[in-house]
Amino acid sequence: MPENKPFPKGFKWGTATSSYQIEGAPTAGGKGPSVWDTFSHIEGKIKNGDTGDRACDHYHLWRDDIELLKNLGVNAYRFSISWPRIFPTGKENEPNQMGLDFYSRLVDALLENQITPFITLNHWDIPQGLEDSGGWPERDIVHEFVKYSYHVSRHLGDRVKHWITHNEPWCVSYIGYIGGHKPPGLKNNWVKSLAAAHHLLLSHGMAIPEIRNNSKQSDVGITLNLNTAIPASGSTYDEDACRFYDGQFNRLYLNPLYKNEYPDDVFEYLKTKGLISELDLNFIKQGDLNIISTKTDFLGVNYYSRAVIRNEDIDEKNNLPRNVDMGPETDFGWEIYPPGLYDLLMKLKNEYEVQNIYITENGCSYGDGPNSEGKINDKRRIEYYHSHLTELKRAIEDGVPCNGYFAWSLMDNFEWAQGFSQRFGLIWVDFKTLERIPKDSYYWYKEFLLTGGSNEN
Ligand code: NOJ
């Protein structure tokens, strides 16, 4: 592909957000509490005691936000539905009409502006009522998710044609049950973590036919956070640690979805460490893998950084040399490594034969705020986007079937355990006044889109 040849015809260019991170209005329109409403109010869980109670107040300011999307010139927008706006406790038989109407208006307004909606059904804020009944580690939640998917797609499926079942299941199963920084905040509980991962995947597979049936000619997929992982050195300890990391982060999701199998080495490793037993894996029932590997229409990929993996117990303790040169970091401390996007996409094409990919998130956190003239010069964000889009283009030239790219995020928002301290937006948000000011990166992206995605400046 010559240097300036645009991205494929019909390519979707968008930005992404999620309900809890931007909406606010935690009880409006009959909404019930989500696990994030609960978790963010527990002392010490969120930096500076921030909560999503108001966030960007998108629930009330959504018309302004659509105007900002329109002026940006995107042809797609990825947002998520707050499950407890539709089923306040999760267990009702009928959906809450006021919740459905909110999203219905949003969808209509997007379409009026020629912006294609991409809906994520679960971006982590599940009804607290379902968490109280055991949450993702219990099989019952699978049926609740299918019910929820059925009703949302029945109501919006005439207009919405792009559906993402779950966002980053690893964050729920690992951070929620091993790291403890996300709900329900458990630590080192591998049995629940694996069961949660399994039920997330199973519910994805079971929801696909329901969505397809309600939303004719639609594309249904799932979004995973994926990366390329390399050992910090050539030591076998680092290599083993890296294999396990890659197994639990990437293969635990990709393999059941694309190869109809779980990566046995992950289970074996946990058994040798005494963290699970064979019996613990009883939540995997016969036939589940066939459901999970139901062919999807696309894979959503969230890419931010690569992972350089070290064995903490031996190599790190003994201060053994690392032989990987690390790149610069964003304000979040995440390494900037654009070629990792290329490597990951090539791997998905070659090893998993994925036939349709959307980059559903890519972006960076920088704290740059308004200068004396009220302008936000976020040059580093522009460089981040530019370098990653260059790698994406290289991957497409080398045959990767990627059909869309969503910048994370449209605007600064509630960054989970980091509260409002990490800013990923193309638009600056003043969290006191709720004023929105487009950053230089917003204008850069706009220009990039105007020139057909071939702007090399
Ligand atoms: C992935 C998540 O989907 C999103 O909610 C989060 O804000 C970004 N990564 C940045 O951490």
Short mmCIF file of C-alpha atoms and ligand atoms in Angstrom, two decimals:
data_model
loop_
_atom_site.label_atom_id
_atom_site.label_comp_id
_atom_site.label_asym_id
_atom_site.label_seq_id
_atom_site.Cartn_x
_atom_site.Cartn_y
_atom_site.Cartn_z
CA MET A 1 0.00 0.00 0.00
CA PRO A 2 1.57 3.32 -0.95
CA GLU A 3 2.42 5.68 1.88
CA ASN A 4 -0.72 7.76 1.63
CA LYS A 5 -3.29 5.23 0.56
CA PRO A 6 -6.25 5.60 2.90
CA PHE A 7 -7.53 2.93 5.22
CA PRO A 8 -10.00 0.41 3.70
CA LYS A 9 -13.25 1.72 2.28
CA GLY A 10 -16.04 1.90 4.83
CA PHE A 11 -13.52 1.98 7.69
CA LYS A 12 -15.17 2.98 10.96
CA TRP A 13 -13.49 5.88 12.73
CA GLY A 14 -14.77 6.57 16.17
CA THR A 15 -14.25 7.29 19.81
CA ALA A 16 -15.30 5.16 22.77
CA THR A 17 -16.78 5.69 26.24
CA SER A 18 -18.61 3.61 28.84
CA SER A 19 -21.72 4.20 30.92
CA TYR A 20 -20.36 4.35 34.48
CA GLN A 21 -17.37 6.41 33.40
CA ILE A 22 -19.40 9.25 31.86
CA GLU A 23 -23.11 9.12 32.68
CA GLY A 24 -23.57 10.09 36.33
CA ALA A 25 -27.27 10.21 37.35
CA PRO A 26 -27.11 7.01 39.43
CA THR A 27 -30.82 6.87 40.29
CA ALA A 28 -32.39 8.74 37.35
CA GLY A 29 -35.09 7.05 35.27
CA GLY A 30 -35.51 4.16 37.69
CA LYS A 31 -31.89 3.00 37.56
CA GLY A 32 -30.79 0.57 40.25
CA PRO A 33 -27.32 0.49 41.83
CA SER A 34 -24.48 -1.10 39.94
CA VAL A 35 -21.46 -2.76 41.50
CA TRP A 36 -19.51 0.37 40.67
CA ASP A 37 -21.96 2.60 42.54
CA THR A 38 -21.34 0.42 45.58
CA PHE A 39 -17.61 -0.06 45.17
CA SER A 40 -16.75 3.58 44.52
CA HIS A 41 -18.42 4.53 47.79
CA ILE A 42 -16.28 2.19 49.87
CA GLU A 43 -13.65 4.25 51.61
CA GLY A 44 -10.16 3.86 50.25
CA LYS A 45 -11.13 2.11 47.02
CA ILE A 46 -10.92 5.09 44.67
CA LYS A 47 -8.18 7.68 44.48
CA ASN A 48 -9.14 10.96 46.18
CA GLY A 49 -12.49 9.46 47.19
CA ASP A 50 -13.89 10.14 43.70
CA THR A 51 -17.10 8.42 42.57
CA GLY A 52 -19.03 8.25 39.29
CA ASP A 53 -22.07 9.88 40.91
CA ARG A 54 -21.82 12.77 38.51
CA ALA A 55 -18.84 11.95 36.27
CA CYS A 56 -19.35 13.93 33.02
CA ASP A 57 -23.11 14.06 33.60
CA HIS A 58 -23.52 12.68 30.10
CA TYR A 59 -26.96 11.42 31.13
CA HIS A 60 -28.12 15.04 30.97
CA LEU A 61 -25.55 16.50 28.57
CA TRP A 62 -25.67 13.80 25.89
CA ARG A 63 -26.94 16.19 23.21
CA ASP A 64 -23.85 18.39 23.70
CA ASP A 65 -21.65 15.32 23.51
CA ILE A 66 -23.21 14.21 20.24
CA GLU A 67 -22.56 17.69 18.88
CA LEU A 68 -18.90 17.27 19.85
CA LEU A 69 -18.80 13.90 18.08
CA LYS A 70 -20.37 15.42 15.01
CA ASN A 71 -17.88 18.29 14.91
CA LEU A 72 -15.07 15.80 15.33
CA GLY A 73 -16.19 14.12 12.13
CA VAL A 74 -16.27 10.50 13.33
CA ASN A 75 -18.57 8.04 11.57
CA ALA A 76 -18.91 5.70 14.57
CA TYR A 77 -19.26 5.89 18.34
CA ARG A 78 -18.83 3.10 20.86
CA PHE A 79 -20.71 3.44 24.13
CA SER A 80 -22.05 1.04 26.72
CA ILE A 81 -25.44 0.43 28.23
CA SER A 82 -25.77 0.56 31.98
CA TRP A 83 -27.35 -2.81 32.76
CA PRO A 84 -29.10 -1.56 35.95
CA ARG A 85 -30.82 1.20 33.94
CA ILE A 86 -32.56 -1.62 32.07
CA PHE A 87 -32.89 -4.15 34.91
CA PRO A 88 -32.53 -2.22 38.19
CA THR A 89 -31.84 -5.31 40.31
CA GLY A 90 -31.00 -7.58 37.40
CA LYS A 91 -33.81 -9.96 38.27
CA GLU A 92 -36.96 -8.27 36.97
CA ASN A 93 -38.80 -10.10 34.23
CA GLU A 94 -39.53 -7.00 32.21
CA PRO A 95 -37.09 -4.23 31.29
CA ASN A 96 -37.35 -0.69 32.62
CA GLN A 97 -38.80 1.34 29.76
CA MET A 98 -37.27 4.62 30.93
CA GLY A 99 -33.82 3.10 30.72
CA LEU A 100 -34.42 1.76 27.22
CA ASP A 101 -35.81 5.13 26.12
CA PHE A 102 -32.67 6.96 27.19
CA TYR A 103 -30.51 4.81 24.93
CA SER A 104 -33.09 4.83 22.18
CA ARG A 105 -32.95 8.63 21.98
CA LEU A 106 -29.16 8.50 21.97
CA VAL A 107 -29.16 5.99 19.11
CA ASP A 108 -31.63 8.06 17.07
CA ALA A 109 -29.56 11.22 17.53
CA LEU A 110 -26.37 9.41 16.49
CA LEU A 111 -28.01 8.05 13.37
CA GLU A 112 -29.43 11.46 12.47
CA ASN A 113 -25.82 12.64 12.48
CA GLN A 114 -24.58 9.71 10.36
CA ILE A 115 -22.71 8.21 13.29
CA THR A 116 -22.90 4.42 13.53
CA PRO A 117 -23.58 3.23 17.09
CA PHE A 118 -21.47 0.38 18.50
CA ILE A 119 -23.07 -0.85 21.71
CA THR A 120 -21.21 -2.62 24.50
CA LEU A 121 -23.66 -4.51 26.70
CA ASN A 122 -21.39 -5.09 29.66
CA HIS A 123 -18.69 -2.58 30.46
CA TRP A 124 -18.45 -3.87 34.06
CA ASP A 125 -21.28 -1.98 35.80
CA ILE A 126 -23.56 -4.96 36.45
CA PRO A 127 -26.59 -4.64 38.78
CA GLN A 128 -25.61 -4.89 42.44
CA GLY A 129 -28.56 -7.27 42.85
CA LEU A 130 -26.80 -9.84 40.68
CA GLU A 131 -23.53 -9.40 42.54
CA ASP A 132 -25.42 -10.05 45.78
CA SER A 133 -26.53 -13.39 44.32
CA GLY A 134 -22.94 -14.40 43.63
CA GLY A 135 -22.05 -12.41 40.51
CA TRP A 136 -19.98 -13.81 37.64
CA PRO A 137 -18.61 -16.86 39.52
CA GLU A 138 -22.18 -18.27 39.62
CA ARG A 139 -23.71 -19.86 36.53
CA ASP A 140 -27.12 -18.22 37.07
CA ILE A 141 -25.83 -14.86 35.90
CA VAL A 142 -25.37 -16.27 32.41
CA HIS A 143 -29.15 -16.46 31.97
CA GLU A 144 -29.59 -12.97 33.35
CA PHE A 145 -27.11 -11.63 30.82
CA VAL A 146 -28.89 -13.43 27.98
CA LYS A 147 -32.23 -11.98 29.14
CA TYR A 148 -30.74 -8.49 29.29
CA SER A 149 -29.11 -8.86 25.85
CA TYR A 150 -32.38 -10.11 24.42
CA HIS A 151 -34.37 -7.10 25.64
CA VAL A 152 -31.83 -4.48 24.64
CA SER A 153 -31.36 -5.94 21.18
CA ARG A 154 -35.12 -6.35 20.75
CA HIS A 155 -35.60 -2.68 21.50
CA LEU A 156 -32.65 -1.19 19.65
CA GLY A 157 -31.82 -3.92 17.15
CA ASP A 158 -33.78 -2.31 14.32
CA ARG A 159 -31.29 0.58 14.36
CA VAL A 160 -28.15 -0.77 16.02
CA LYS A 161 -26.12 -3.22 13.94
CA HIS A 162 -22.89 -3.51 15.92
CA TRP A 163 -22.94 -5.28 19.26
CA ILE A 164 -20.19 -6.04 21.75
CA THR A 165 -21.23 -8.46 24.46
CA HIS A 166 -18.49 -7.84 27.04
CA ASN A 167 -15.68 -5.39 27.49
CA GLU A 168 -12.36 -6.76 28.74
CA PRO A 169 -13.52 -9.84 30.69
CA TRP A 170 -9.97 -10.15 32.11
CA CYS A 171 -10.48 -6.94 34.08
CA VAL A 172 -13.54 -8.41 35.76
CA SER A 173 -12.13 -11.85 36.45
CA TYR A 174 -8.55 -10.92 37.30
CA ILE A 175 -8.74 -7.46 38.82
CA GLY A 176 -12.04 -8.24 40.55
CA TYR A 177 -10.93 -11.56 42.08
CA ILE A 178 -7.11 -11.56 42.14
CA GLY A 179 -5.94 -7.95 42.27
CA GLY A 180 -8.93 -6.59 44.18
CA HIS A 181 -8.96 -3.10 42.64
CA LYS A 182 -12.28 -3.59 40.91
CA PRO A 183 -15.58 -5.02 42.18
CA PRO A 184 -16.13 -7.19 44.02
CA GLY A 185 -12.61 -6.47 45.32
CA LEU A 186 -11.54 -10.03 46.25
CA LYS A 187 -7.89 -10.99 46.30
CA ASN A 188 -6.09 -14.11 45.09
CA ASN A 189 -9.24 -16.15 44.62
CA TRP A 190 -8.33 -18.15 41.54
CA VAL A 191 -11.33 -20.44 41.72
CA LYS A 192 -13.77 -17.54 41.55
CA SER A 193 -11.62 -15.72 39.03
CA LEU A 194 -11.65 -18.63 36.58
CA ALA A 195 -15.35 -19.28 37.14
CA ALA A 196 -16.07 -15.61 36.45
CA ALA A 197 -14.05 -15.74 33.22
CA HIS A 198 -15.86 -18.89 32.14
CA HIS A 199 -19.34 -17.49 32.77
CA LEU A 200 -18.50 -14.23 31.02
CA LEU A 201 -17.41 -16.21 27.96
CA LEU A 202 -20.35 -18.59 28.14
CA SER A 203 -22.85 -15.75 28.39
CA HIS A 204 -21.20 -14.14 25.37
CA GLY A 205 -21.73 -17.31 23.33
CA MET A 206 -25.30 -17.74 24.53
CA ALA A 207 -26.27 -14.13 23.83
CA ILE A 208 -25.03 -14.18 20.22
CA PRO A 209 -28.04 -15.97 18.66
CA GLU A 210 -30.51 -13.87 20.66
CA ILE A 211 -28.93 -10.64 19.45
CA ARG A 212 -28.67 -11.85 15.86
CA ASN A 213 -32.30 -12.87 15.92
CA ASN A 214 -33.46 -9.47 17.17
CA SER A 215 -31.06 -7.39 15.14
CA LYS A 216 -31.09 -8.65 11.58
CA GLN A 217 -27.87 -8.39 9.58
CA SER A 218 -25.98 -7.28 12.62
CA ASP A 219 -22.40 -7.93 13.65
CA VAL A 220 -21.85 -9.33 17.12
CA GLY A 221 -18.47 -9.55 18.80
CA ILE A 222 -16.61 -9.32 22.07
CA THR A 223 -13.87 -6.91 23.16
CA LEU A 224 -10.70 -8.25 24.77
CA ASN A 225 -7.76 -6.37 26.22
CA LEU A 226 -4.79 -8.03 24.62
CA ASN A 227 -1.08 -7.46 24.41
CA THR A 228 2.19 -8.92 23.34
CA ALA A 229 4.11 -10.24 26.32
CA ILE A 230 7.85 -10.80 26.39
CA PRO A 231 10.13 -11.99 29.20
CA ALA A 232 12.30 -9.30 30.80
CA SER A 233 15.39 -11.48 30.25
CA GLY A 234 16.42 -14.84 28.85
CA SER A 235 16.26 -16.53 32.28
CA THR A 236 13.96 -19.55 32.41
CA TYR A 237 12.20 -18.02 35.43
CA ASP A 238 11.27 -14.96 33.43
CA GLU A 239 10.28 -17.14 30.49
CA ASP A 240 8.01 -19.29 32.67
CA ALA A 241 6.46 -16.22 34.28
CA CYS A 242 5.84 -14.81 30.84
CA ARG A 243 4.17 -18.00 29.61
CA PHE A 244 1.80 -17.96 32.57
CA TYR A 245 1.12 -14.25 32.18
CA ASP A 246 0.33 -14.65 28.49
CA GLY A 247 -1.81 -17.68 29.31
CA GLN A 248 -4.01 -16.01 31.89
CA PHE A 249 -4.16 -12.64 30.11
CA ASN A 250 -4.45 -13.49 26.41
CA ARG A 251 -4.92 -17.22 25.79
CA LEU A 252 -7.49 -17.82 28.54
CA TYR A 253 -9.90 -15.79 26.39
CA LEU A 254 -8.63 -16.18 22.83
CA ASN A 255 -8.28 -19.95 22.90
CA PRO A 256 -11.83 -20.84 23.98
CA LEU A 257 -13.25 -18.22 21.60
CA TYR A 258 -11.15 -19.16 18.57
CA LYS A 259 -9.86 -22.68 19.22
CA ASN A 260 -12.60 -24.30 21.25
CA GLU A 261 -10.15 -25.12 24.06
CA TYR A 262 -8.79 -23.73 27.32
CA PRO A 263 -5.01 -23.32 27.65
CA ASP A 264 -4.23 -26.33 29.86
CA ASP A 265 -0.86 -24.95 30.90
CA VAL A 266 -2.63 -22.17 32.83
CA PHE A 267 -4.69 -24.65 34.84
CA GLU A 268 -1.66 -26.93 35.34
CA TYR A 269 0.46 -24.05 36.61
CA LEU A 270 -2.23 -23.04 39.13
CA LYS A 271 -2.58 -26.65 40.28
CA THR A 272 1.16 -27.02 40.86
CA LYS A 273 1.06 -23.87 42.94
CA GLY A 274 -1.82 -25.32 44.96
CA LEU A 275 -4.10 -22.45 43.92
CA ILE A 276 -6.80 -24.65 42.35
CA SER A 277 -7.63 -28.36 42.19
CA GLU A 278 -9.07 -30.37 39.31
CA LEU A 279 -12.44 -30.44 41.09
CA ASP A 280 -12.58 -26.66 41.20
CA LEU A 281 -12.90 -26.66 37.43
CA ASN A 282 -16.29 -28.37 37.62
CA PHE A 283 -17.98 -25.18 36.54
CA ILE A 284 -16.90 -26.06 32.98
CA LYS A 285 -19.75 -28.25 31.74
CA GLN A 286 -19.83 -30.44 28.69
CA GLY A 287 -20.79 -28.43 25.63
CA ASP A 288 -19.78 -25.07 27.11
CA LEU A 289 -16.76 -24.68 24.87
CA ASN A 290 -18.89 -25.26 21.78
CA ILE A 291 -21.12 -22.39 22.87
CA ILE A 292 -18.20 -20.11 23.71
CA SER A 293 -16.59 -20.72 20.32
CA THR A 294 -19.74 -19.77 18.41
CA LYS A 295 -18.40 -17.88 15.43
CA THR A 296 -18.42 -14.15 16.10
CA ASP A 297 -18.60 -11.44 13.44
CA PHE A 298 -15.65 -9.52 14.82
CA LEU A 299 -13.11 -9.30 17.59
CA GLY A 300 -12.82 -5.99 19.43
CA VAL A 301 -9.23 -5.29 20.46
CA ASN A 302 -8.24 -2.85 23.18
CA TYR A 303 -4.53 -2.10 22.98
CA TYR A 304 -2.59 0.29 25.20
CA SER A 305 0.84 -1.20 25.83
CA ARG A 306 2.94 -4.36 25.74
CA ALA A 307 3.87 -6.40 28.81
CA VAL A 308 7.45 -7.08 29.84
CA ILE A 309 7.29 -9.92 32.35
CA ARG A 310 9.62 -10.65 35.21
CA ASN A 311 9.71 -13.46 37.75
CA GLU A 312 9.30 -11.45 40.95
CA ASP A 313 10.41 -14.16 43.43
CA ILE A 314 13.78 -15.02 41.94
CA ASP A 315 14.98 -12.72 39.17
CA GLU A 316 13.62 -9.51 40.63
CA LYS A 317 14.62 -10.28 44.22
CA ASN A 318 18.15 -11.06 43.14
CA ASN A 319 18.25 -7.99 40.96
CA LEU A 320 19.24 -10.04 37.91
CA PRO A 321 19.79 -8.04 34.72
CA ARG A 322 16.93 -7.31 32.38
CA ASN A 323 17.70 -7.17 28.70
CA VAL A 324 14.70 -5.33 27.31
CA ASP A 325 14.94 -1.62 26.62
CA MET A 326 11.83 0.08 27.86
CA GLY A 327 10.20 2.97 25.98
CA PRO A 328 8.85 6.19 27.51
CA GLU A 329 5.75 6.12 29.71
CA THR A 330 2.43 7.96 29.77
CA ASP A 331 1.28 9.77 32.92
CA PHE A 332 -0.33 6.48 33.99
CA GLY A 333 3.09 4.83 33.88
CA TRP A 334 2.17 2.63 30.92
CA GLU A 335 4.99 2.02 28.47
CA ILE A 336 4.46 3.48 25.00
CA TYR A 337 5.19 0.70 22.53
CA PRO A 338 3.45 1.23 19.17
CA PRO A 339 4.99 -1.81 17.37
CA GLY A 340 3.17 -3.95 19.96
CA LEU A 341 -0.06 -3.13 18.16
CA TYR A 342 1.37 -4.40 14.87
CA ASP A 343 2.75 -7.57 16.49
CA LEU A 344 -0.53 -8.28 18.24
CA LEU A 345 -2.62 -7.82 15.10
CA MET A 346 -0.33 -10.07 13.07
CA LYS A 347 -0.60 -12.72 15.78
CA LEU A 348 -4.39 -12.54 15.73
CA LYS A 349 -4.37 -12.93 11.98
CA ASN A 350 -1.78 -15.71 11.80
CA GLU A 351 -2.37 -17.74 14.97
CA TYR A 352 -6.08 -17.22 15.51
CA GLU A 353 -7.20 -16.52 11.94
CA VAL A 354 -9.44 -13.70 13.14
CA GLN A 355 -11.31 -12.44 10.11
CA ASN A 356 -12.64 -9.09 11.25
CA ILE A 357 -11.09 -6.81 13.84
CA TYR A 358 -12.09 -3.47 15.29
CA ILE A 359 -9.66 -1.61 17.50
CA THR A 360 -12.31 -0.76 20.08
CA GLU A 361 -9.89 1.19 22.30
CA ASN A 362 -6.47 2.75 22.01
CA GLY A 363 -5.30 5.84 23.79
CA CYS A 364 -3.21 7.36 26.57
CA SER A 365 -3.48 9.29 29.81
CA TYR A 366 -1.84 12.71 30.07
CA GLY A 367 -2.76 15.40 32.55
CA ASP A 368 -2.29 18.38 30.18
CA GLY A 369 -4.87 21.06 30.99
CA PRO A 370 -5.86 24.48 29.64
CA ASN A 371 -3.06 27.07 29.24
CA SER A 372 -3.51 30.81 29.80
CA GLU A 373 -5.41 31.06 26.51
CA GLY A 374 -7.67 28.19 27.46
CA LYS A 375 -6.05 25.84 24.92
CA ILE A 376 -4.93 22.33 25.68
CA ASN A 377 -1.70 21.50 23.98
CA ASP A 378 -1.52 17.70 24.40
CA LYS A 379 1.26 17.10 21.92
CA ARG A 380 2.23 13.79 23.53
CA ARG A 381 -1.27 12.40 22.95
CA ILE A 382 -1.07 13.39 19.27
CA GLU A 383 2.26 11.58 19.03
CA TYR A 384 0.76 8.52 20.71
CA TYR A 385 -2.15 8.39 18.27
CA HIS A 386 0.02 9.10 15.28
CA SER A 387 2.51 6.37 16.09
CA HIS A 388 -0.17 3.77 16.80
CA LEU A 389 -2.16 4.60 13.69
CA THR A 390 1.03 4.21 11.66
CA GLU A 391 1.46 0.71 13.09
CA LEU A 392 -2.19 -0.08 12.42
CA LYS A 393 -1.78 0.97 8.83
CA ARG A 394 1.33 -1.20 8.51
CA ALA A 395 -0.66 -4.18 9.85
CA ILE A 396 -3.48 -3.53 7.37
CA GLU A 397 -0.94 -3.36 4.54
CA ASP A 398 0.31 -6.74 5.70
CA GLY A 399 -3.14 -8.25 5.44
CA VAL A 400 -4.74 -7.73 8.87
CA PRO A 401 -8.52 -7.48 8.37
CA CYS A 402 -9.12 -4.42 10.54
CA ASN A 403 -12.22 -2.39 9.77
CA GLY A 404 -12.38 0.25 12.44
CA TYR A 405 -10.56 2.23 15.11
CA PHE A 406 -11.98 3.86 18.23
CA ALA A 407 -9.91 6.35 20.21
CA TRP A 408 -10.23 6.03 23.97
CA SER A 409 -11.74 8.30 24.93
CA LEU A 410 -14.07 10.97 23.61
CA MET A 411 -13.60 12.91 26.83
CA ASP A 412 -11.84 12.76 30.19
CA ASN A 413 -13.88 10.59 32.54
CA PHE A 414 -13.98 8.45 35.67
CA GLU A 415 -10.94 6.20 35.32
CA TRP A 416 -12.09 3.48 37.74
CA ALA A 417 -9.81 3.08 40.79
CA GLN A 418 -7.87 6.15 39.61
CA GLY A 419 -10.98 8.33 39.77
CA PHE A 420 -10.57 11.56 37.81
CA SER A 421 -6.81 11.63 38.22
CA GLN A 422 -6.05 10.01 34.85
CA ARG A 423 -7.26 11.82 31.75
CA PHE A 424 -7.64 9.85 28.50
CA GLY A 425 -9.92 12.27 26.62
CA LEU A 426 -9.67 14.06 23.30
CA ILE A 427 -11.81 16.58 25.16
CA TRP A 428 -10.88 18.15 28.48
CA VAL A 429 -13.62 18.01 31.10
CA ASP A 430 -13.71 20.40 34.04
CA PHE A 431 -15.24 18.09 36.64
CA LYS A 432 -16.48 21.05 38.72
CA THR A 433 -18.28 23.01 36.03
CA LEU A 434 -18.67 20.12 33.53
CA GLU A 435 -17.33 22.39 30.81
CA ARG A 436 -15.91 20.46 27.86
CA ILE A 437 -12.94 21.89 25.94
CA PRO A 438 -11.59 20.05 22.89
CA LYS A 439 -7.85 19.42 23.21
CA ASP A 440 -5.36 19.86 20.37
CA SER A 441 -5.56 16.09 19.87
CA TYR A 442 -9.28 16.48 19.06
CA TYR A 443 -8.42 18.91 16.26
CA TRP A 444 -5.60 16.68 15.11
CA TYR A 445 -7.93 13.65 14.89
CA LYS A 446 -10.51 15.77 13.09
CA GLU A 447 -7.93 16.79 10.49
CA PHE A 448 -6.76 13.20 10.18
CA LEU A 449 -10.32 12.08 9.45
CA LEU A 450 -10.92 14.90 6.99
CA THR A 451 -7.98 13.75 4.92
CA GLY A 452 -9.39 10.24 4.74
CA GLY A 453 -7.26 8.81 7.46
CA SER A 454 -4.09 9.44 5.51
CA ASN A 455 -2.81 12.52 7.29
CA GLU A 456 0.85 11.87 7.98
CA ASN A 457 1.48 15.11 9.89
C1 NOJ B 1 -9.95 -0.10 29.19
C2 NOJ B 1 -11.33 0.06 29.69
O1 NOJ B 1 -12.23 -0.57 28.83
C3 NOJ B 1 -11.73 1.51 29.92
O2 NOJ B 1 -12.89 1.49 30.67
C4 NOJ B 1 -10.59 2.25 30.59
O3 NOJ B 1 -10.95 3.55 30.93
C5 NOJ B 1 -9.40 2.26 29.66
N1 NOJ B 1 -8.99 0.89 29.41
C6 NOJ B 1 -8.19 3.00 30.20
O4 NOJ B 1 -7.73 2.37 31.35
#
